[in-house]
Short mmCIF file of C-alpha atoms in Angstrom, two decimals:
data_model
loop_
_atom_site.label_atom_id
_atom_site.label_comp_id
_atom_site.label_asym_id
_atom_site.label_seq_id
_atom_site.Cartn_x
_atom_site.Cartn_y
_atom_site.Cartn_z
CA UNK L 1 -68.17 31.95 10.55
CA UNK L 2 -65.54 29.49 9.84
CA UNK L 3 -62.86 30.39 7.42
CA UNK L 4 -62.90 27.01 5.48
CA UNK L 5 -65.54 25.85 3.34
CA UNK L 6 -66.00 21.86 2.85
CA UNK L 7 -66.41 20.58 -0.53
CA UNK L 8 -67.67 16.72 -1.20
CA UNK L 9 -67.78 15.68 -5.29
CA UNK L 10 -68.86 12.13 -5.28
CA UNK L 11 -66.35 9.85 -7.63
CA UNK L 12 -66.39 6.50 -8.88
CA UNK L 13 -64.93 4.85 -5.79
CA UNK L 14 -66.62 6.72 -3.25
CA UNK L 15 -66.77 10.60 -2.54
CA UNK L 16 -63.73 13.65 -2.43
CA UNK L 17 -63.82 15.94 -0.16
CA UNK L 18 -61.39 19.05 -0.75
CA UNK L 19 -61.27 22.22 1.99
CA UNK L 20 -60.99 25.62 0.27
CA UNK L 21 -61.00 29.32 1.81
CA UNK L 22 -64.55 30.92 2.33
CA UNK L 23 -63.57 33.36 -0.05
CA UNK L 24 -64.81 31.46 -3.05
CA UNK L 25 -64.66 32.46 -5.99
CA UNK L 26 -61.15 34.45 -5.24
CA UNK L 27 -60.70 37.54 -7.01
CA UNK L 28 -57.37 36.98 -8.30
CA UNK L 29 -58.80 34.06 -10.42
CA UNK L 30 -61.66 35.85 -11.95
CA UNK L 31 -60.27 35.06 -15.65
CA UNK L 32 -60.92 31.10 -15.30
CA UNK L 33 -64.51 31.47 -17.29
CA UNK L 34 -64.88 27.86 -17.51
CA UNK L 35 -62.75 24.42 -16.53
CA UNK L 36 -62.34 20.86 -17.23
CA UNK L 37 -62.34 18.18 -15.02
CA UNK L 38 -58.79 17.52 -14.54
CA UNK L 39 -57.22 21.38 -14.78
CA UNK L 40 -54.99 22.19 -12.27
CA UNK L 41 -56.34 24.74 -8.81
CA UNK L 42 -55.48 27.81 -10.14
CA UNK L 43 -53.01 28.30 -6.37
CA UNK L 44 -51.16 25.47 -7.43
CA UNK L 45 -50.56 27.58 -11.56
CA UNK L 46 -49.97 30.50 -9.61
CA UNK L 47 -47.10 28.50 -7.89
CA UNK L 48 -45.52 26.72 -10.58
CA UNK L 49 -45.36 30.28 -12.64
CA UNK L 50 -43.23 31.42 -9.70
CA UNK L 51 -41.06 28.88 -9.27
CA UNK L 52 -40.34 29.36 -13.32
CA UNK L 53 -39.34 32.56 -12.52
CA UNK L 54 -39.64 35.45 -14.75
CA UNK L 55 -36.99 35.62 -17.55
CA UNK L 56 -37.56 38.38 -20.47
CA UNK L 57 -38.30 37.23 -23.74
CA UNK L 58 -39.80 33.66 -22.43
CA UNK L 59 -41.12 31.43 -24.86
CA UNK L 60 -43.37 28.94 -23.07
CA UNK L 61 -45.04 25.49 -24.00
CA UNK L 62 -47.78 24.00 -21.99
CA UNK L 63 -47.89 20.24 -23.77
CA UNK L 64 -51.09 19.60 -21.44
CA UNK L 65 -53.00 23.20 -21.33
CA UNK L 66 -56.45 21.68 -20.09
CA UNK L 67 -57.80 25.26 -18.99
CA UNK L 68 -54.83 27.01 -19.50
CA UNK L 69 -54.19 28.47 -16.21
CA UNK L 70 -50.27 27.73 -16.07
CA UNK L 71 -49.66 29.92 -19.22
CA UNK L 72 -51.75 32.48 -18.16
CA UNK L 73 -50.13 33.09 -14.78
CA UNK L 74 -46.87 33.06 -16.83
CA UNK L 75 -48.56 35.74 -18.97
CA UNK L 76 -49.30 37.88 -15.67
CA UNK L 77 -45.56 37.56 -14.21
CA UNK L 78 -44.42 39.37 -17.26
CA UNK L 79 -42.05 39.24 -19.64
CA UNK L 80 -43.24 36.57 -22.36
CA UNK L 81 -42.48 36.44 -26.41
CA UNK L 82 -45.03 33.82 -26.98
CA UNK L 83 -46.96 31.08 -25.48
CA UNK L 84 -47.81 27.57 -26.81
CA UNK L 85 -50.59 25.36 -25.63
CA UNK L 86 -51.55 22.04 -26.95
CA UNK L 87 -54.02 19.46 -25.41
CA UNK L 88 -55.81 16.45 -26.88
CA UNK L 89 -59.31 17.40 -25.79
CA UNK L 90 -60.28 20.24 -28.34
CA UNK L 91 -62.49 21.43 -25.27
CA UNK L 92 -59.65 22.14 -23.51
CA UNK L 93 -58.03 24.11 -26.38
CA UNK L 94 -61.17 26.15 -26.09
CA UNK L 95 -61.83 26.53 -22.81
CA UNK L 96 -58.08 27.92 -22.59
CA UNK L 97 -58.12 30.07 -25.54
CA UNK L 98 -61.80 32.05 -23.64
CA UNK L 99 -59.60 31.89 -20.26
CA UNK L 100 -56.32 33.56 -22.01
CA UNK L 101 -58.45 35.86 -23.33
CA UNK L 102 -60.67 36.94 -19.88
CA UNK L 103 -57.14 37.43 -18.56
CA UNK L 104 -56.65 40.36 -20.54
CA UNK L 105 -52.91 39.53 -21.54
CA UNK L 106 -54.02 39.49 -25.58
CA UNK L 107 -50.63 41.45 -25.87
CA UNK L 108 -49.01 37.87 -26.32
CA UNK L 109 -49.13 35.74 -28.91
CA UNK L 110 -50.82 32.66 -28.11
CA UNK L 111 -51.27 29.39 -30.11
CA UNK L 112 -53.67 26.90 -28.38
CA UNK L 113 -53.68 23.81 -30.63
CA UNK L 114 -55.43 20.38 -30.75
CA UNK L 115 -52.56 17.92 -30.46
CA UNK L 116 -50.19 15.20 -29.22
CA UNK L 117 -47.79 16.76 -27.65
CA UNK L 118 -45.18 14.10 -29.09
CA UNK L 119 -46.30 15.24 -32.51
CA UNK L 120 -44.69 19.13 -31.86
CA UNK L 121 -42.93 19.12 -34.57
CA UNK L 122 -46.52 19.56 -36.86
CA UNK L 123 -46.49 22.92 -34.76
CA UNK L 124 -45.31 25.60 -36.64
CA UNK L 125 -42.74 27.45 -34.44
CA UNK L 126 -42.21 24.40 -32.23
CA UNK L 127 -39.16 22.56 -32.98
CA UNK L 128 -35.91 21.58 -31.56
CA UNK L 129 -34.20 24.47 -29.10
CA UNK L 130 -37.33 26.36 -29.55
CA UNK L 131 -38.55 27.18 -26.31
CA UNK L 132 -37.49 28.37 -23.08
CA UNK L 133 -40.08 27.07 -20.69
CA UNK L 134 -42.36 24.14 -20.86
CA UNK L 135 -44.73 24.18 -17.34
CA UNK L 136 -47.48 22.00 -17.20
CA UNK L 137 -49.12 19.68 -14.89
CA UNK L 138 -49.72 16.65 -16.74
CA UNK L 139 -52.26 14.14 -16.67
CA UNK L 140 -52.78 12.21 -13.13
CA UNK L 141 -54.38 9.00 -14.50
CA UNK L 142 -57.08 9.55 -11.84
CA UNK L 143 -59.98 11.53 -13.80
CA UNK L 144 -58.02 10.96 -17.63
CA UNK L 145 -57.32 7.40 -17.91
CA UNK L 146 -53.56 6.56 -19.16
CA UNK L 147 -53.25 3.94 -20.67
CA UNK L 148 -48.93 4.07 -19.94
CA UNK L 149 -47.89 6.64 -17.39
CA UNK L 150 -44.28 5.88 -16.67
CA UNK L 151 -44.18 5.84 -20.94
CA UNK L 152 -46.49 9.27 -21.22
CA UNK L 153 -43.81 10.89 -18.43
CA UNK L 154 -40.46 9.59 -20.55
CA UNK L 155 -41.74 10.75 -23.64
CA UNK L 156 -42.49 14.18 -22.17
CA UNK L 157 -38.74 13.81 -20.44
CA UNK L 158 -37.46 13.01 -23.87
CA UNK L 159 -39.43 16.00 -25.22
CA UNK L 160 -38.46 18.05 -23.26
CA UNK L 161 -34.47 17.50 -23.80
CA UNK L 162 -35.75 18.32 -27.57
CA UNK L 163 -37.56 21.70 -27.45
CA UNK L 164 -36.18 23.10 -25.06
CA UNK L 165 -33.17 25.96 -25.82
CA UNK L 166 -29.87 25.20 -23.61
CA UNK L 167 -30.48 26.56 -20.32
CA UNK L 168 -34.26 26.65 -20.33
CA UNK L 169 -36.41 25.13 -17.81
CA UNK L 170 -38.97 21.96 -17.45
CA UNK L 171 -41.23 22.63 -14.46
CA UNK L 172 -44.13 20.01 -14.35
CA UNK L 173 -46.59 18.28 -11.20
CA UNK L 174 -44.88 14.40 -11.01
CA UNK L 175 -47.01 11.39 -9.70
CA UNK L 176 -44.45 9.08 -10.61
CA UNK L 177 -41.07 8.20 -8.90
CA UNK L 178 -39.42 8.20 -12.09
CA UNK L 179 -36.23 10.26 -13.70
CA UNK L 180 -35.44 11.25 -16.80
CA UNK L 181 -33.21 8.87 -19.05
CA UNK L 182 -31.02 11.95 -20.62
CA UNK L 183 -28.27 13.27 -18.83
CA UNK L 184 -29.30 16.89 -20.34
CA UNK L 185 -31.96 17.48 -17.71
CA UNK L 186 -30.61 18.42 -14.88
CA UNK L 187 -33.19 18.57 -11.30
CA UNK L 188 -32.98 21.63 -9.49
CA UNK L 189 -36.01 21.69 -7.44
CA UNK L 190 -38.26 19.15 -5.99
CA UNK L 191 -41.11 19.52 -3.52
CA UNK L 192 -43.90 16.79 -2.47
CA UNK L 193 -47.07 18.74 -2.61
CA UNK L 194 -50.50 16.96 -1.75
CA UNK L 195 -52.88 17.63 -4.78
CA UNK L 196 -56.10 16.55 -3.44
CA UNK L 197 -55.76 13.65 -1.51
CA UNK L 198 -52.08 12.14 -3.07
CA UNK L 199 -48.79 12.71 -2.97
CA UNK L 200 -46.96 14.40 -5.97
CA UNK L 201 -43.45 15.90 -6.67
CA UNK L 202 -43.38 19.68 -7.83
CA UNK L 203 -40.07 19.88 -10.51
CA UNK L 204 -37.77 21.60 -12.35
CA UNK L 205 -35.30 20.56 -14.09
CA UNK L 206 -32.78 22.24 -16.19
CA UNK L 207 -31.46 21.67 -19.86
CA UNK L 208 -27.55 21.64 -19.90
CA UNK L 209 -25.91 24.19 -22.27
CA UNK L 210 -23.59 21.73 -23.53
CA UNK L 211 -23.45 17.97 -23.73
#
């Protein structure tokens, strides 16, 4: 038997087809009970979880939760205070609240919120220098229309210089060629990764102690 299974999904210009080991569903993703469209391969949340590192004590915001798989792989490195995770789509909110859950890390605190990410403030707990991690892979425009991307991606740039605590980390999926306007963020990784088809840049930046 061949080791690769072929997937087609038809879409609105034509069909997708994505490869993915025969060993479907893994194991090490039973706690993703249900999914929306647009969440992120739970591989490519494993990943971005380990590039954050583990740091004790982590606070960590996911603006764009969709199933909540980035927070939970954070929650299963260890080491977390709390986790945040807000998301326009209240499906989203509770499809990642049942996932959190089925992952069996109910040791953490967890928020998951209806919201605008650009409206943090109305979270209680979320405020400036508030949070030591914010991971999430955003919106693609391909199966969530955006009406502005290069405006969605500098307001979650200029966000980001806001909640974050000095020295804590932004580590996001980018589609766009674009950099944040603050001098506070600082890159210190950046990867082209193919998410299904396109190119995207894998990032972290940095908040400055000190400007």
């Amino acid at each position: 038997l061949a080791p690769w299974s072929m997937d087609i999904y038809p879409t609105e210009h034509g069909n997708s087809v994505e490869l993915r080991p025969r060993l479907y569903p893994d194991p090490r993703f039973t706690y993703r009970q249900d999914d929306i469209p647009a969440a992120s391969h739970p591989p490519l949340a494993a990943c971005m979880a380990r590039l954050a590192g583990r740091v004790s004590n982590e606070i960590v915001w996911d603006p764009f939760c969709g199933s909540g798989l980035e927070l939970i792989e954070c929650a299963l490195l260890g080491g977390l205070q709390r986790v945040y995770g807000t998301d326009l789509s209240p499906e989203a909110v509770a499809i990642a609240r049942t996932n959190f859950a089925a992952a069996k890390v109910s040791s953490i605190p967890s928020n998951f919120i209806r919201c605008d990410f650009r409206d943090f403030a109305k979270v209680e707990g979320l405020g400036p220098n508030s949070v030591t991690l914010i991971i999430t892979n955003p919106p693609m425009g391909r199966r969530v229309r955006i009406h502005n991307m290069r405006g969605l991606f500098q307001a979650l740039f200029t966000v980001a210089t806001t909640v974050l605590k000095p020295g804590g980390r932004l580590v996001f999926a980018n589609p766009l060629r674009i950099e944040p306007r603050h001098s506070s963020l600082k890159l210190n990784f950046r990867k082209v990764i193919d998410l299904g088809g396109f190119d995207c840049r894998l990032e972290m930046y940095h908040k400055l102690a000190s400007q």
